[in-house]
PDB file of C-alpha atoms in Angstrom:
ATOM      1  CA  UNK W   1       0.122  -0.051   0.141  1.00  0.00           C
ATOM      2  CA  UNK W   2       1.512   3.219  -1.225  1.00  0.00           C
ATOM      3  CA  UNK W   3       0.813   6.275   1.657  1.00  0.00           C
ATOM      4  CA  UNK W   4       1.157   9.905   1.149  1.00  0.00           C
ATOM      5  CA  UNK W   5       2.055  12.308   3.996  1.00  0.00           C
ATOM      6  CA  UNK W   6      -0.601  14.839   2.906  1.00  0.00           C
ATOM      7  CA  UNK W   7      -3.630  12.385   2.546  1.00  0.00           C
ATOM      8  CA  UNK W   8      -2.563   9.483   4.875  1.00  0.00           C
ATOM      9  CA  UNK W   9      -0.368  11.410   7.138  1.00  0.00           C
ATOM     10  CA  UNK W  10       2.478   9.215   6.407  1.00  0.00           C
ATOM     11  CA  UNK W  11       4.852   8.342   3.563  1.00  0.00           C
ATOM     12  CA  UNK W  12       7.846   5.779   3.352  1.00  0.00           C
ATOM     13  CA  UNK W  13      11.125   6.768   1.939  1.00  0.00           C
ATOM     14  CA  UNK W  14      12.826   3.582   0.766  1.00  0.00           C
ATOM     15  CA  UNK W  15      16.225   3.162   1.709  1.00  0.00           C
ATOM     16  CA  UNK W  16      16.671   6.929   2.522  1.00  0.00           C
ATOM     17  CA  UNK W  17      19.087   6.281   5.274  1.00  0.00           C
ATOM     18  CA  UNK W  18      20.895   3.291   4.052  1.00  0.00           C
ATOM     19  CA  UNK W  19      24.086   5.162   3.161  1.00  0.00           C
ATOM     20  CA  UNK W  20      24.343   6.080   6.919  1.00  0.00           C
ATOM     21  CA  UNK W  21      22.796   2.998   8.442  1.00  0.00           C
ATOM     22  CA  UNK W  22      26.246   1.734   9.925  1.00  0.00           C
ATOM     23  CA  UNK W  23      26.648   5.321  11.778  1.00  0.00           C
ATOM     24  CA  UNK W  24      23.306   5.175  13.098  1.00  0.00           C
ATOM     25  CA  UNK W  25      23.759   1.573  14.265  1.00  0.00           C
ATOM     26  CA  UNK W  26      27.153   2.565  16.028  1.00  0.00           C
ATOM     27  CA  UNK W  27      25.255   5.300  17.749  1.00  0.00           C
ATOM     28  CA  UNK W  28      22.526   2.741  19.110  1.00  0.00           C
ATOM     29  CA  UNK W  29      25.006   0.451  20.054  1.00  0.00           C
ATOM     30  CA  UNK W  30      26.412   3.060  22.300  1.00  0.00           C
ATOM     31  CA  UNK W  31      23.197   3.218  24.199  1.00  0.00           C
ATOM     32  CA  UNK W  32      21.818   0.955  27.118  1.00  0.00           C
ATOM     33  CA  UNK W  33      20.981  -2.235  25.359  1.00  0.00           C
ATOM     34  CA  UNK W  34      18.417  -3.094  28.091  1.00  0.00           C
ATOM     35  CA  UNK W  35      16.180   0.049  27.939  1.00  0.00           C
ATOM     36  CA  UNK W  36      13.010  -0.235  25.698  1.00  0.00           C
ATOM     37  CA  UNK W  37      13.165   3.577  25.018  1.00  0.00           C
ATOM     38  CA  UNK W  38      15.526   6.378  25.660  1.00  0.00           C
ATOM     39  CA  UNK W  39      15.855   9.927  25.063  1.00  0.00           C
ATOM     40  CA  UNK W  40      18.855  10.976  23.089  1.00  0.00           C
ATOM     41  CA  UNK W  41      20.487  14.249  23.807  1.00  0.00           C
ATOM     42  CA  UNK W  42      24.206  15.446  23.526  1.00  0.00           C
ATOM     43  CA  UNK W  43      25.533  13.233  20.799  1.00  0.00           C
ATOM     44  CA  UNK W  44      27.501  15.472  18.417  1.00  0.00           C
ATOM     45  CA  UNK W  45      27.221  12.780  15.572  1.00  0.00           C
ATOM     46  CA  UNK W  46      23.688  12.354  15.755  1.00  0.00           C
ATOM     47  CA  UNK W  47      23.271  16.343  15.959  1.00  0.00           C
ATOM     48  CA  UNK W  48      24.954  16.540  12.599  1.00  0.00           C
ATOM     49  CA  UNK W  49      22.731  13.943  10.930  1.00  0.00           C
ATOM     50  CA  UNK W  50      19.838  15.542  12.079  1.00  0.00           C
ATOM     51  CA  UNK W  51      20.616  19.153  11.283  1.00  0.00           C
ATOM     52  CA  UNK W  52      18.805  20.739   8.213  1.00  0.00           C
ATOM     53  CA  UNK W  53      21.578  20.020   6.026  1.00  0.00           C
ATOM     54  CA  UNK W  54      22.594  16.680   7.461  1.00  0.00           C
ATOM     55  CA  UNK W  55      21.751  13.237   6.105  1.00  0.00           C
ATOM     56  CA  UNK W  56      18.381  13.084   8.019  1.00  0.00           C
ATOM     57  CA  UNK W  57      17.610  16.534   8.528  1.00  0.00           C
ATOM     58  CA  UNK W  58      17.339  17.321   4.894  1.00  0.00           C
ATOM     59  CA  UNK W  59      14.401  14.884   4.772  1.00  0.00           C
ATOM     60  CA  UNK W  60      12.495  16.780   7.176  1.00  0.00           C
ATOM     61  CA  UNK W  61      13.696  20.276   5.676  1.00  0.00           C
ATOM     62  CA  UNK W  62      12.394  19.333   2.364  1.00  0.00           C
ATOM     63  CA  UNK W  63       8.871  19.359   3.955  1.00  0.00           C
ATOM     64  CA  UNK W  64       9.042  21.976   6.722  1.00  0.00           C
ATOM     65  CA  UNK W  65      11.580  24.481   5.253  1.00  0.00           C
ATOM     66  CA  UNK W  66      14.920  25.926   5.938  1.00  0.00           C
ATOM     67  CA  UNK W  67      13.909  26.601   9.633  1.00  0.00           C
ATOM     68  CA  UNK W  68      13.363  22.994  10.584  1.00  0.00           C
ATOM     69  CA  UNK W  69      15.275  21.722  13.771  1.00  0.00           C
ATOM     70  CA  UNK W  70      15.070  18.353  15.524  1.00  0.00           C
ATOM     71  CA  UNK W  71      13.369  19.040  18.896  1.00  0.00           C
ATOM     72  CA  UNK W  72      13.360  15.441  20.486  1.00  0.00           C
ATOM     73  CA  UNK W  73      14.878  12.175  19.583  1.00  0.00           C
ATOM     74  CA  UNK W  74      14.255   8.929  21.109  1.00  0.00           C
ATOM     75  CA  UNK W  75      15.755   5.478  20.391  1.00  0.00           C
ATOM     76  CA  UNK W  76      13.144   2.389  20.801  1.00  0.00           C
ATOM     77  CA  UNK W  77      14.683  -0.825  21.165  1.00  0.00           C
ATOM     78  CA  UNK W  78      12.135  -3.565  20.968  1.00  0.00           C
ATOM     79  CA  UNK W  79      13.302  -7.115  21.331  1.00  0.00           C
ATOM     80  CA  UNK W  80      12.317 -10.634  22.856  1.00  0.00           C
ATOM     81  CA  UNK W  81      13.154  -9.055  26.356  1.00  0.00           C
ATOM     82  CA  UNK W  82      11.444  -5.800  25.762  1.00  0.00           C
ATOM     83  CA  UNK W  83       8.246  -6.698  23.767  1.00  0.00           C
ATOM     84  CA  UNK W  84       5.620  -4.270  24.529  1.00  0.00           C
ATOM     85  CA  UNK W  85       2.192  -3.077  23.241  1.00  0.00           C
ATOM     86  CA  UNK W  86       0.894   0.533  22.843  1.00  0.00           C
ATOM     87  CA  UNK W  87      -2.622   1.268  22.070  1.00  0.00           C
ATOM     88  CA  UNK W  88      -4.040   3.749  19.919  1.00  0.00           C
ATOM     89  CA  UNK W  89      -3.142   7.565  20.754  1.00  0.00           C
ATOM     90  CA  UNK W  90      -1.852  10.900  19.566  1.00  0.00           C
ATOM     91  CA  UNK W  91       1.621  12.247  20.647  1.00  0.00           C
ATOM     92  CA  UNK W  92       0.635  15.622  22.286  1.00  0.00           C
ATOM     93  CA  UNK W  93       3.408  16.487  24.492  1.00  0.00           C
ATOM     94  CA  UNK W  94       6.469  18.518  23.918  1.00  0.00           C
ATOM     95  CA  UNK W  95       9.745  19.206  25.974  1.00  0.00           C
ATOM     96  CA  UNK W  96      10.849  22.577  26.923  1.00  0.00           C
ATOM     97  CA  UNK W  97      13.823  24.242  28.638  1.00  0.00           C
ATOM     98  CA  UNK W  98      11.571  25.631  31.583  1.00  0.00           C
ATOM     99  CA  UNK W  99       8.144  26.156  32.649  1.00  0.00           C
ATOM    100  CA  UNK W 100       6.803  29.644  31.650  1.00  0.00           C
ATOM    101  CA  UNK W 101       3.042  29.864  31.853  1.00  0.00           C
ATOM    102  CA  UNK W 102       1.881  30.631  28.321  1.00  0.00           C
ATOM    103  CA  UNK W 103      -1.716  30.745  27.003  1.00  0.00           C
ATOM    104  CA  UNK W 104      -2.744  27.521  25.139  1.00  0.00           C
ATOM    105  CA  UNK W 105       0.052  25.396  26.951  1.00  0.00           C
ATOM    106  CA  UNK W 106      -0.742  22.930  29.473  1.00  0.00           C
ATOM    107  CA  UNK W 107      -1.079  20.690  31.696  1.00  0.00           C
ATOM    108  CA  UNK W 108       2.639  20.660  32.482  1.00  0.00           C
ATOM    109  CA  UNK W 109       4.556  17.664  33.911  1.00  0.00           C
ATOM    110  CA  UNK W 110       8.016  16.584  34.888  1.00  0.00           C
ATOM    111  CA  UNK W 111       9.322  13.207  33.468  1.00  0.00           C
ATOM    112  CA  UNK W 112      13.109  12.027  33.854  1.00  0.00           C
ATOM    113  CA  UNK W 113      13.797  15.632  35.115  1.00  0.00           C
ATOM    114  CA  UNK W 114      12.654  17.076  31.962  1.00  0.00           C
ATOM    115  CA  UNK W 115       9.807  19.599  31.434  1.00  0.00           C
ATOM    116  CA  UNK W 116       6.968  18.428  29.424  1.00  0.00           C
ATOM    117  CA  UNK W 117       3.840  20.311  28.373  1.00  0.00           C
ATOM    118  CA  UNK W 118       0.806  19.727  25.907  1.00  0.00           C
ATOM    119  CA  UNK W 119       0.998  22.701  23.205  1.00  0.00           C
ATOM    120  CA  UNK W 120      -1.975  23.955  21.039  1.00  0.00           C
ATOM    121  CA  UNK W 121      -3.282  21.471  18.454  1.00  0.00           C
ATOM    122  CA  UNK W 122      -2.216  23.816  15.560  1.00  0.00           C
ATOM    123  CA  UNK W 123       1.609  23.557  16.800  1.00  0.00           C
ATOM    124  CA  UNK W 124       1.584  19.853  16.732  1.00  0.00           C
ATOM    125  CA  UNK W 125      -0.146  20.100  13.404  1.00  0.00           C
ATOM    126  CA  UNK W 126       2.795  21.908  11.936  1.00  0.00           C
ATOM    127  CA  UNK W 127       5.277  19.249  13.312  1.00  0.00           C
ATOM    128  CA  UNK W 128       6.840  16.185  11.515  1.00  0.00           C
ATOM    129  CA  UNK W 129       7.930  12.819  13.055  1.00  0.00           C
ATOM    130  CA  UNK W 130      10.729  10.725  11.527  1.00  0.00           C
ATOM    131  CA  UNK W 131      11.215   7.139  12.418  1.00  0.00           C
ATOM    132  CA  UNK W 132      14.431   5.796  10.947  1.00  0.00           C
ATOM    133  CA  UNK W 133      14.520   1.811  10.905  1.00  0.00           C
ATOM    134  CA  UNK W 134      17.673   0.432  11.980  1.00  0.00           C
ATOM    135  CA  UNK W 135      16.309  -3.184  11.494  1.00  0.00           C
ATOM    136  CA  UNK W 136      13.792  -4.564   9.160  1.00  0.00           C
ATOM    137  CA  UNK W 137      10.145  -4.621  10.529  1.00  0.00           C
ATOM    138  CA  UNK W 138       7.976  -6.986   8.797  1.00  0.00           C
ATOM    139  CA  UNK W 139       4.485  -7.794   9.854  1.00  0.00           C
ATOM    140  CA  UNK W 140       5.634 -10.171  12.645  1.00  0.00           C
ATOM    141  CA  UNK W 141       7.837  -7.567  14.224  1.00  0.00           C
ATOM    142  CA  UNK W 142       5.273  -5.105  15.452  1.00  0.00           C
ATOM    143  CA  UNK W 143       5.184  -2.567  12.722  1.00  0.00           C
ATOM    144  CA  UNK W 144       3.568   0.892  13.668  1.00  0.00           C
ATOM    145  CA  UNK W 145      -0.010   1.049  12.846  1.00  0.00           C
ATOM    146  CA  UNK W 146      -1.514   4.315  11.585  1.00  0.00           C
ATOM    147  CA  UNK W 147      -5.148   5.578  11.500  1.00  0.00           C
ATOM    148  CA  UNK W 148      -4.967   7.042   7.809  1.00  0.00           C
ATOM    149  CA  UNK W 149      -5.877  10.783   7.618  1.00  0.00           C
ATOM    150  CA  UNK W 150      -6.459  11.016  11.454  1.00  0.00           C
ATOM    151  CA  UNK W 151      -3.688  13.838  11.390  1.00  0.00           C
ATOM    152  CA  UNK W 152      -6.383  16.173   9.894  1.00  0.00           C
ATOM    153  CA  UNK W 153      -8.692  15.927  12.776  1.00  0.00           C
ATOM    154  CA  UNK W 154      -6.822  17.940  15.458  1.00  0.00           C
ATOM    155  CA  UNK W 155      -6.921  16.716  19.077  1.00  0.00           C
ATOM    156  CA  UNK W 156      -8.983  13.821  19.275  1.00  0.00           C
ATOM    157  CA  UNK W 157     -10.927  12.973  22.641  1.00  0.00           C
ATOM    158  CA  UNK W 158      -9.929   9.627  24.216  1.00  0.00           C
ATOM    159  CA  UNK W 159     -13.622   8.614  24.188  1.00  0.00           C
ATOM    160  CA  UNK W 160     -13.608   9.026  20.321  1.00  0.00           C
ATOM    161  CA  UNK W 161     -10.318   7.151  19.252  1.00  0.00           C
ATOM    162  CA  UNK W 162     -11.840   3.730  18.664  1.00  0.00           C
ATOM    163  CA  UNK W 163     -14.367   5.389  16.321  1.00  0.00           C
ATOM    164  CA  UNK W 164     -12.112   7.390  14.442  1.00  0.00           C
ATOM    165  CA  UNK W 165      -9.656   4.543  13.843  1.00  0.00           C
ATOM    166  CA  UNK W 166     -12.598   2.274  12.714  1.00  0.00           C
ATOM    167  CA  UNK W 167     -13.762   5.353  10.439  1.00  0.00           C
ATOM    168  CA  UNK W 168     -10.185   6.234   8.906  1.00  0.00           C
ATOM    169  CA  UNK W 169      -9.122   2.570   8.479  1.00  0.00           C
ATOM    170  CA  UNK W 170      -5.480   1.421   9.338  1.00  0.00           C
ATOM    171  CA  UNK W 171      -2.298   0.718   7.658  1.00  0.00           C
ATOM    172  CA  UNK W 172       0.906  -1.190   8.923  1.00  0.00           C
ATOM    173  CA  UNK W 173       4.042   0.662   8.282  1.00  0.00           C
ATOM    174  CA  UNK W 174       6.492  -2.149   7.178  1.00  0.00           C
ATOM    175  CA  UNK W 175      10.018  -1.492   6.750  1.00  0.00           C
ATOM    176  CA  UNK W 176      13.474  -2.687   5.748  1.00  0.00           C
ATOM    177  CA  UNK W 177      16.590  -1.541   7.361  1.00  0.00           C
ATOM    178  CA  UNK W 178      17.488   1.922   6.232  1.00  0.00           C
ATOM    179  CA  UNK W 179      13.904   2.768   5.418  1.00  0.00           C
ATOM    180  CA  UNK W 180      12.687   6.129   6.696  1.00  0.00           C
ATOM    181  CA  UNK W 181       8.927   6.863   7.599  1.00  0.00           C
ATOM    182  CA  UNK W 182       7.638  10.427   7.764  1.00  0.00           C
ATOM    183  CA  UNK W 183       4.428  11.207   9.966  1.00  0.00           C
ATOM    184  CA  UNK W 184       2.307  13.954  10.531  1.00  0.00           C
ATOM    185  CA  UNK W 185       3.197  14.191  14.294  1.00  0.00           C
ATOM    186  CA  UNK W 186      -0.596  14.392  15.581  1.00  0.00           C
ATOM    187  CA  UNK W 187      -1.639  11.077  13.700  1.00  0.00           C
ATOM    188  CA  UNK W 188      -3.350   8.397  15.678  1.00  0.00           C
ATOM    189  CA  UNK W 189      -1.085   5.341  15.830  1.00  0.00           C
ATOM    190  CA  UNK W 190      -0.417   2.155  17.824  1.00  0.00           C
ATOM    191  CA  UNK W 191       1.932  -0.837  18.018  1.00  0.00           C
ATOM    192  CA  UNK W 192       1.172  -4.569  19.020  1.00  0.00           C
ATOM    193  CA  UNK W 193       3.600  -6.796  20.594  1.00  0.00           C
ATOM    194  CA  UNK W 194       5.708  -8.631  18.248  1.00  0.00           C
ATOM    195  CA  UNK W 195       4.369 -12.169  17.338  1.00  0.00           C
ATOM    196  CA  UNK W 196       8.083 -13.152  16.412  1.00  0.00           C
ATOM    197  CA  UNK W 197      10.159 -11.053  18.647  1.00  0.00           C
ATOM    198  CA  UNK W 198      13.626  -9.989  17.476  1.00  0.00           C
ATOM    199  CA  UNK W 199      15.832  -6.857  17.557  1.00  0.00           C
ATOM    200  CA  UNK W 200      13.589  -3.774  16.354  1.00  0.00           C
ATOM    201  CA  UNK W 201      15.649  -0.481  16.925  1.00  0.00           C
ATOM    202  CA  UNK W 202      13.933   2.798  15.632  1.00  0.00           C
ATOM    203  CA  UNK W 203      15.125   6.057  15.772  1.00  0.00           C
ATOM    204  CA  UNK W 204      12.172   8.477  16.180  1.00  0.00           C
ATOM    205  CA  UNK W 205      12.714  12.250  15.828  1.00  0.00           C
ATOM    206  CA  UNK W 206      10.240  15.265  16.111  1.00  0.00           C
ATOM    207  CA  UNK W 207      11.044  18.042  13.945  1.00  0.00           C
ATOM    208  CA  UNK W 208       9.438  21.815  14.100  1.00  0.00           C
ATOM    209  CA  UNK W 209      10.061  24.754  12.107  1.00  0.00           C
ATOM    210  CA  UNK W 210       8.513  27.567  14.551  1.00  0.00           C
ATOM    211  CA  UNK W 211       9.924  29.272  17.678  1.00  0.00           C
ATOM    212  CA  UNK W 212       7.582  28.775  20.789  1.00  0.00           C
ATOM    213  CA  UNK W 213       5.921  31.938  22.224  1.00  0.00           C
ATOM    214  CA  UNK W 214       6.470  33.802  25.336  1.00  0.00           C
ATOM    215  CA  UNK W 215      10.003  32.828  25.930  1.00  0.00           C
ATOM    216  CA  UNK W 216       9.264  29.062  25.807  1.00  0.00           C
ATOM    217  CA  UNK W 217      12.282  27.132  24.351  1.00  0.00           C
ATOM    218  CA  UNK W 218      12.510  23.695  22.851  1.00  0.00           C
ATOM    219  CA  UNK W 219      14.503  21.541  25.028  1.00  0.00           C
ATOM    220  CA  UNK W 220      15.984  20.011  21.724  1.00  0.00           C
ATOM    221  CA  UNK W 221      18.776  17.321  21.197  1.00  0.00           C
TER     222      UNK W 221
END
């Protein structure tokens, strides 16, 4: 199934990261192997790749423009020992340097010592999420599932999620190592536990092309 970012909210870029796959795998290998997900910050090699002129950043900048910057990077490491499932949801939270009360932003939380806040829906609607596959993801290895077109519906109430998923229909985001998926950040998505667990590392990066208001600053990478 061929998806488009504009209509479906997701698009696969075949082999877009293949030339730098070895470099990304070395970055992943340097992280704690027993953690299912970890925030990546302060890695110069990764920052270079995610910059607007870098091997991955250019893919986002082609959609969002020259002001594009990476604002969050997470390495997911699903395996036989870390084989979790995640229900249908939207990503609604950003991470900022400090709490500054700002209209439309909230609630606020502190997680792992970092300040998280829910921004206005239109800010999320202008963001882009990239998933770079360091390992292959066939149907049996828990591909991300998306609700096609749900990114155009704004913030979706939890009570309406199942109805929206049924109405939109779903697609499985299969991938080979080196493939890149781009998503509209607010898209409804989910992931089942792997039915045939094996290593499934994914670098997920959120990109934005706007400054935050009233002195708020992205924490960044």
